[in-house]
Structure formats: C-alpha cells, structure tokens
mmCIF file of C-alpha atoms in Angstrom:
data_model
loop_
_atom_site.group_PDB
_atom_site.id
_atom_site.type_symbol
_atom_site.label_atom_id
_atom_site.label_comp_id
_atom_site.label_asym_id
_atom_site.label_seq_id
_atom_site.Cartn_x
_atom_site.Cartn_y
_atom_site.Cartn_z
ATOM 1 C CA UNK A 72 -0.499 -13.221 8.816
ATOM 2 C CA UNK A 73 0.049 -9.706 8.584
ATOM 3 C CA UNK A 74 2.852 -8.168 6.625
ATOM 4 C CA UNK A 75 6.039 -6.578 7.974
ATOM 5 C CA UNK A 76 4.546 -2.778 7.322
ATOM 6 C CA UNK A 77 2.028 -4.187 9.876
ATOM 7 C CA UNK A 78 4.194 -5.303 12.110
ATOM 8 C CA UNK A 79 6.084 -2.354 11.964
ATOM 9 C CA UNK A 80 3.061 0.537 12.013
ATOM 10 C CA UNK A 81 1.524 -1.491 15.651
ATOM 11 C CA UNK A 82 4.520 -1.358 16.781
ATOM 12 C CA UNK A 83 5.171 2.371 16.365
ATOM 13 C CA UNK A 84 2.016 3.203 17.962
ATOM 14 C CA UNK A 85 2.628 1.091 20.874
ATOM 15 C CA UNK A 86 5.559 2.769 21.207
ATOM 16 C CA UNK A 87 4.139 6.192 20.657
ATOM 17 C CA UNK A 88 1.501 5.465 22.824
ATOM 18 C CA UNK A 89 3.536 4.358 25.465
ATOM 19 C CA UNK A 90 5.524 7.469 25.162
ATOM 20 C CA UNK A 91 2.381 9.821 25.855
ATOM 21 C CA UNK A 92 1.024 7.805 28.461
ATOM 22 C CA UNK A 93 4.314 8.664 29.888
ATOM 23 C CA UNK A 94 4.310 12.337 29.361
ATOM 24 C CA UNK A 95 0.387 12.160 30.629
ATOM 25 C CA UNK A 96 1.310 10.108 33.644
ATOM 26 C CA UNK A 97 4.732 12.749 34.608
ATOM 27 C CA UNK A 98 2.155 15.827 34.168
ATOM 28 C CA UNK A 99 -0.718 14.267 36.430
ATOM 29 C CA UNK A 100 -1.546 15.490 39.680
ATOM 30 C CA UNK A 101 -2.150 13.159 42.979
ATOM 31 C CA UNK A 102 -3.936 15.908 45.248
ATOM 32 C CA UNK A 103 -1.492 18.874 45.064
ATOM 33 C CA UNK A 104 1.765 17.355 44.401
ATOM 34 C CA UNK A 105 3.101 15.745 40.976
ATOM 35 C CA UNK A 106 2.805 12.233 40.701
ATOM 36 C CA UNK A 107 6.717 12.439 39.155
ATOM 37 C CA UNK A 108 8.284 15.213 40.302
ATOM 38 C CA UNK A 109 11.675 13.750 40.613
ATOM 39 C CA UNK A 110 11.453 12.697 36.868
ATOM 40 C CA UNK A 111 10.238 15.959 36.017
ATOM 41 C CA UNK A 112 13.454 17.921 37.990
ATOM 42 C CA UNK A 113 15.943 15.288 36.334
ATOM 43 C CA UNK A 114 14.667 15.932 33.015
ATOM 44 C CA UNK A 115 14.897 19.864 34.112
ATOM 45 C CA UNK A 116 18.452 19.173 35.002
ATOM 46 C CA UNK A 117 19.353 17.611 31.779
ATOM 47 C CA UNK A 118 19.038 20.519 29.656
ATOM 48 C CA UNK A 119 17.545 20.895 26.231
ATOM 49 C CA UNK A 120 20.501 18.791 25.046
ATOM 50 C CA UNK A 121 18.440 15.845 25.668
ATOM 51 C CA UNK A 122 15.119 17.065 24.881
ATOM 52 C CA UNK A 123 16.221 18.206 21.396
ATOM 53 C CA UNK A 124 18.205 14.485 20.982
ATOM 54 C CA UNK A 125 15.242 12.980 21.659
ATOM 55 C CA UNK A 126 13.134 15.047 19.899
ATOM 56 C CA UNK A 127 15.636 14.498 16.481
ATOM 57 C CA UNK A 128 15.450 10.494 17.128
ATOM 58 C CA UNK A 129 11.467 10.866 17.371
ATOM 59 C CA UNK A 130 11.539 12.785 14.267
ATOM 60 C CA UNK A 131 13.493 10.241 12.369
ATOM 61 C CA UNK A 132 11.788 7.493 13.456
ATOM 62 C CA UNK A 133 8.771 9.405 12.448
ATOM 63 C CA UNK A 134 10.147 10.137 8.559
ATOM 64 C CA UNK A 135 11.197 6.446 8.653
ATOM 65 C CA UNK A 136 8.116 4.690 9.322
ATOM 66 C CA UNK A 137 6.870 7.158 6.498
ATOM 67 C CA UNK A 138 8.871 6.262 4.100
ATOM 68 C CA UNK A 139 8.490 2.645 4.472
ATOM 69 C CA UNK A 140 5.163 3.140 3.710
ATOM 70 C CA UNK A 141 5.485 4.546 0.493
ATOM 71 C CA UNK A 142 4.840 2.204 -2.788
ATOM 72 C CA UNK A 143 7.826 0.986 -4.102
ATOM 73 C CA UNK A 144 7.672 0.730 -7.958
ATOM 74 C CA UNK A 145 8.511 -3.261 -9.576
ATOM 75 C CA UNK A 146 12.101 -3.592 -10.556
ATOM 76 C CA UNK A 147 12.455 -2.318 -14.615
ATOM 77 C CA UNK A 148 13.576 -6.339 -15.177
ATOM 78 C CA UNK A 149 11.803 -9.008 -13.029
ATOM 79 C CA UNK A 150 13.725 -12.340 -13.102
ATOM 80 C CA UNK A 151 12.033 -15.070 -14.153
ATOM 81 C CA UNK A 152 11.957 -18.546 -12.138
ATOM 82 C CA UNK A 153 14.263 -20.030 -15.914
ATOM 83 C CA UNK A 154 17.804 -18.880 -15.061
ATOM 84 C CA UNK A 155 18.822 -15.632 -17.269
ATOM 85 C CA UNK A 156 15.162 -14.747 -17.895
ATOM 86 C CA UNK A 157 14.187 -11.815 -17.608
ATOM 87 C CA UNK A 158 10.700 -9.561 -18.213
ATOM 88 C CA UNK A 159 10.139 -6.247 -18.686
ATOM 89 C CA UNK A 160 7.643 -4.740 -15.751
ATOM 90 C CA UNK A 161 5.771 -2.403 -18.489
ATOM 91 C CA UNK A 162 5.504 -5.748 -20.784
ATOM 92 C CA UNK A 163 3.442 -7.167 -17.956
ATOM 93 C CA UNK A 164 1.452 -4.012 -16.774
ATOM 94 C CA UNK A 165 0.663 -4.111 -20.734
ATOM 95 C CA UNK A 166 -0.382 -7.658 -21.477
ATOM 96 C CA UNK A 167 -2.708 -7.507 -18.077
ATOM 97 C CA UNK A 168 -4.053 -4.151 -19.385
ATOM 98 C CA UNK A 169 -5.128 -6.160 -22.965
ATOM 99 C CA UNK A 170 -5.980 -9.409 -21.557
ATOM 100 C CA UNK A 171 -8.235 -7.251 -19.353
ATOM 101 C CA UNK A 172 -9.833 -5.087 -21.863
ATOM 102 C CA UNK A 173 -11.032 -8.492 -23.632
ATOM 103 C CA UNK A 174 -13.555 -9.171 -20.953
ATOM 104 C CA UNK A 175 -17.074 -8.061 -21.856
ATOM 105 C CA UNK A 176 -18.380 -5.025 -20.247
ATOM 106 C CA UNK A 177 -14.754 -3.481 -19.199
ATOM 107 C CA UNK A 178 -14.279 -0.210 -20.776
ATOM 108 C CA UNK A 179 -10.947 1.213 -19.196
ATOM 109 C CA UNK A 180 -8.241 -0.907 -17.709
ATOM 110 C CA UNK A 181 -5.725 0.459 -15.267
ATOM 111 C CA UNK A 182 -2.844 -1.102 -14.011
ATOM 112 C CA UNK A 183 -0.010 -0.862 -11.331
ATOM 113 C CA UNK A 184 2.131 -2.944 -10.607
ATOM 114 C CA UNK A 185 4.198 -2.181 -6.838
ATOM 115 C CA UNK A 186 7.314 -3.981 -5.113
ATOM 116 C CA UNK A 187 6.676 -5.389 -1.044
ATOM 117 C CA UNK A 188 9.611 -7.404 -0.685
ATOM 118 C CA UNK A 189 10.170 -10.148 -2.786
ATOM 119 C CA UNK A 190 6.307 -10.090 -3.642
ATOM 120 C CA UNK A 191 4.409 -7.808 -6.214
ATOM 121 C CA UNK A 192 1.086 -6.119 -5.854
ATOM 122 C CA UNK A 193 -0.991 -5.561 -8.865
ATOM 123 C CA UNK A 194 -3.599 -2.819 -8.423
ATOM 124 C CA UNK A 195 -6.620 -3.187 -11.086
ATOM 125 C CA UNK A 196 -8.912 -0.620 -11.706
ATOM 126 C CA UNK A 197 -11.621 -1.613 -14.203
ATOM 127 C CA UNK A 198 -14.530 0.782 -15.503
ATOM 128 C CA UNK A 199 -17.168 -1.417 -16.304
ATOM 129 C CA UNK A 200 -20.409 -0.524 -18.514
ATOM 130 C CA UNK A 201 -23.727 0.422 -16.702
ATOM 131 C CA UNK A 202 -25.742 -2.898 -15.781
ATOM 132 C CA UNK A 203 -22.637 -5.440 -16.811
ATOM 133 C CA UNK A 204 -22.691 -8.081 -13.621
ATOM 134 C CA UNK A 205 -19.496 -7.158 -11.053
ATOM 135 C CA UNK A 206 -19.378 -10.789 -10.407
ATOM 136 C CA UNK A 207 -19.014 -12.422 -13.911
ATOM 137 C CA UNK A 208 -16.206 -9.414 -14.918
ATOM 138 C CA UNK A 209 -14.286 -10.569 -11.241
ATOM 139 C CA UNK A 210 -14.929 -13.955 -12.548
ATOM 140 C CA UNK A 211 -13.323 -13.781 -15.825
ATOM 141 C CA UNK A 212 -10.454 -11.601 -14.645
ATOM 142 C CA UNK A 213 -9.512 -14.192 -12.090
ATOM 143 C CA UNK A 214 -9.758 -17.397 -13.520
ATOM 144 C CA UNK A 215 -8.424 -16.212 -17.151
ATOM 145 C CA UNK A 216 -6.462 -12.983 -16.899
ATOM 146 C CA UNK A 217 -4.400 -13.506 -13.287
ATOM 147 C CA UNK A 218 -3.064 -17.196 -13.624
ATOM 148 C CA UNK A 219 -0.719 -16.969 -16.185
ATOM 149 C CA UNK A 220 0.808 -14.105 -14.850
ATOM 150 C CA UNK A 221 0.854 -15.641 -11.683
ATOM 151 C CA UNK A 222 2.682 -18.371 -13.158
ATOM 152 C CA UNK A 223 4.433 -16.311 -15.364
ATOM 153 C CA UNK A 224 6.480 -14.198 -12.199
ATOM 154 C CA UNK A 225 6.771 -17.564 -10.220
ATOM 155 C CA UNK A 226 8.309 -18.055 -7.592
ATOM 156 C CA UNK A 227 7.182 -14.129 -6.342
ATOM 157 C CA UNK A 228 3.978 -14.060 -4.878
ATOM 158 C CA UNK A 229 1.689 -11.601 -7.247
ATOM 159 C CA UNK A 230 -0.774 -9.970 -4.638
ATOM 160 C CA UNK A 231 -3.962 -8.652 -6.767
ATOM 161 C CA UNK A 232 -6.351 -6.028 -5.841
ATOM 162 C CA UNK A 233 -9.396 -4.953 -8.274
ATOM 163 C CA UNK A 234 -11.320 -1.910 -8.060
ATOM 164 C CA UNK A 235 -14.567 -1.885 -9.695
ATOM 165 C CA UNK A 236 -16.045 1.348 -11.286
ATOM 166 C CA UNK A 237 -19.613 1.555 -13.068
ATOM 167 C CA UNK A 238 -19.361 4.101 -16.034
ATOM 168 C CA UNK A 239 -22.630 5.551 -15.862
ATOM 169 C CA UNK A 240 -24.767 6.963 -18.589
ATOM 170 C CA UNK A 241 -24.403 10.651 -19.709
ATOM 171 C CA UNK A 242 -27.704 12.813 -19.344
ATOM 172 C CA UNK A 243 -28.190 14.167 -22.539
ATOM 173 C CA UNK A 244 -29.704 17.919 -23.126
ATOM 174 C CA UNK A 245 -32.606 18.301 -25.015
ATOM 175 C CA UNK A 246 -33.266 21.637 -25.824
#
C-alpha cells in the first residue's frame, strides 16, 4: 500500500497535468480559429489579479508538496510501548551502529534514523571488505541486529533500508 507522500506526489501530478493539458487544449488551434476562445477572452477580462492569485496558490502548493518531502529527523525522546519510558534517538542510532560493526566483514557503519508519521525509517549504510558475501552480512544484520530494536520501539513500525558498499583494495605504488 503506498504511503501518504505517495498518495500525495500522484496526486499533484494529476493535478498538474491536468492543469497543462488545459493550458495546451485553450492554446490549440481547430483550422484557423481557437478551440477556446471564449475562455481565453474571459481570462483576458479578468486581469492579472487572477493570474497572479493563481499563480501564488500554484506556487504554494508547489513549496508544500516540497516540503513534505523532506526527511523529518526521529523525535530527541521516542516513547516506549511501557508507560513513562522513554529512549534517547542517538542511544539507538548508537547501539545499531555497534551491534552492526560486530558482523564479520563490515568495516564502517552508518546510521539514520528519520520520522514518517508515527513510523521510523532506519537508513543503513555498511562498507563491507572486498570478497565478504553481501548475503551472509544482510543475513546477520537482519535476523540479529534489527529485531530487538524492532521490538525495542514497539508499537512504531521501524522501516529498514541497507545500502551495501564494497571497500575495495588500494593500488599500491611501487617505485
């Protein structure tokens, strides 16, 4: 089920494209007349009172839809599913970071952790060592790093992305 920035982004360009298909359509020519000329000669008679009103709403529609779009950083505290328990966010981007760094073949943890809603995302990036196996590190990181945290924020749904990076071997000089 898609989320509500989605939702939200498809409708904006149906809108949007609706709106140009409009402006298209008024602009078109059907042999030598306009397909819309009395559209066109109301919106002449309206003035640029209503083409700069509308062109203000399209431009804060615009700003809006990009700032929902923007990350929102996890609340400093996250309430805990025991009533009056609280975490701190950087405790948990920390203990990920070390549980991670205990798998064999990681190198460089990175962590995020991002507000949608009620739900968090947790961005991984792990820099594994040349010729470690992707699959056994994804393994590991899922089945003994993610749970208890998962059960750890319960009842928010943690949503967990990991990026994958091979450190490759320097070239050394020899001279």
């Amino acid at each position: 089920m898609p989320d509500r920035t989605t939702v939200t982004n498809r409708l904006a360009l149906a809108l949007a494209g609706t709106a140009l298909l409009a402006c298209a359509a008024s602009g078109a020519r059907w042999g030598e007349a306009l397909a819309l000329p009395a559209g066109l000669r109301h919106l002449e008679r309206a003035g640029p009172a209503l083409v700069a009103s509308a062109s203000l709403l399209g431009m804060a529609a615009g700003l809006g839809l990009l700032v929902m779009q923007l990350p929102r950083r996890a609340p400093r505290r996250l309430r805990l599913a025991t009533p009056g328990c609280a975490l701190d966010g950087r405790a948990v981007r920390r203990a990920v970071r070390e549980a991670c760094s205990t798998v064999p073949g990681v190198v460089r943890v990175r962590c995020r952790l991002t507000r949608r809603g009620r739900d968090l995302d947790l961005s991984l990036t792990l820099r594994i060592v040349c010729g470690t196996d992707p699959g056994d590190v994804l393994t590991r990181v899922s089945t003994a790093v993610l749970p208890p945290v998962e059960a750890l924020l319960a009842p928010r749904r943690l949503h967990t992305r990991i990026d994958l990076r091979v450190r490759r071997p320097r070239a050394h000089r020899v001279t």
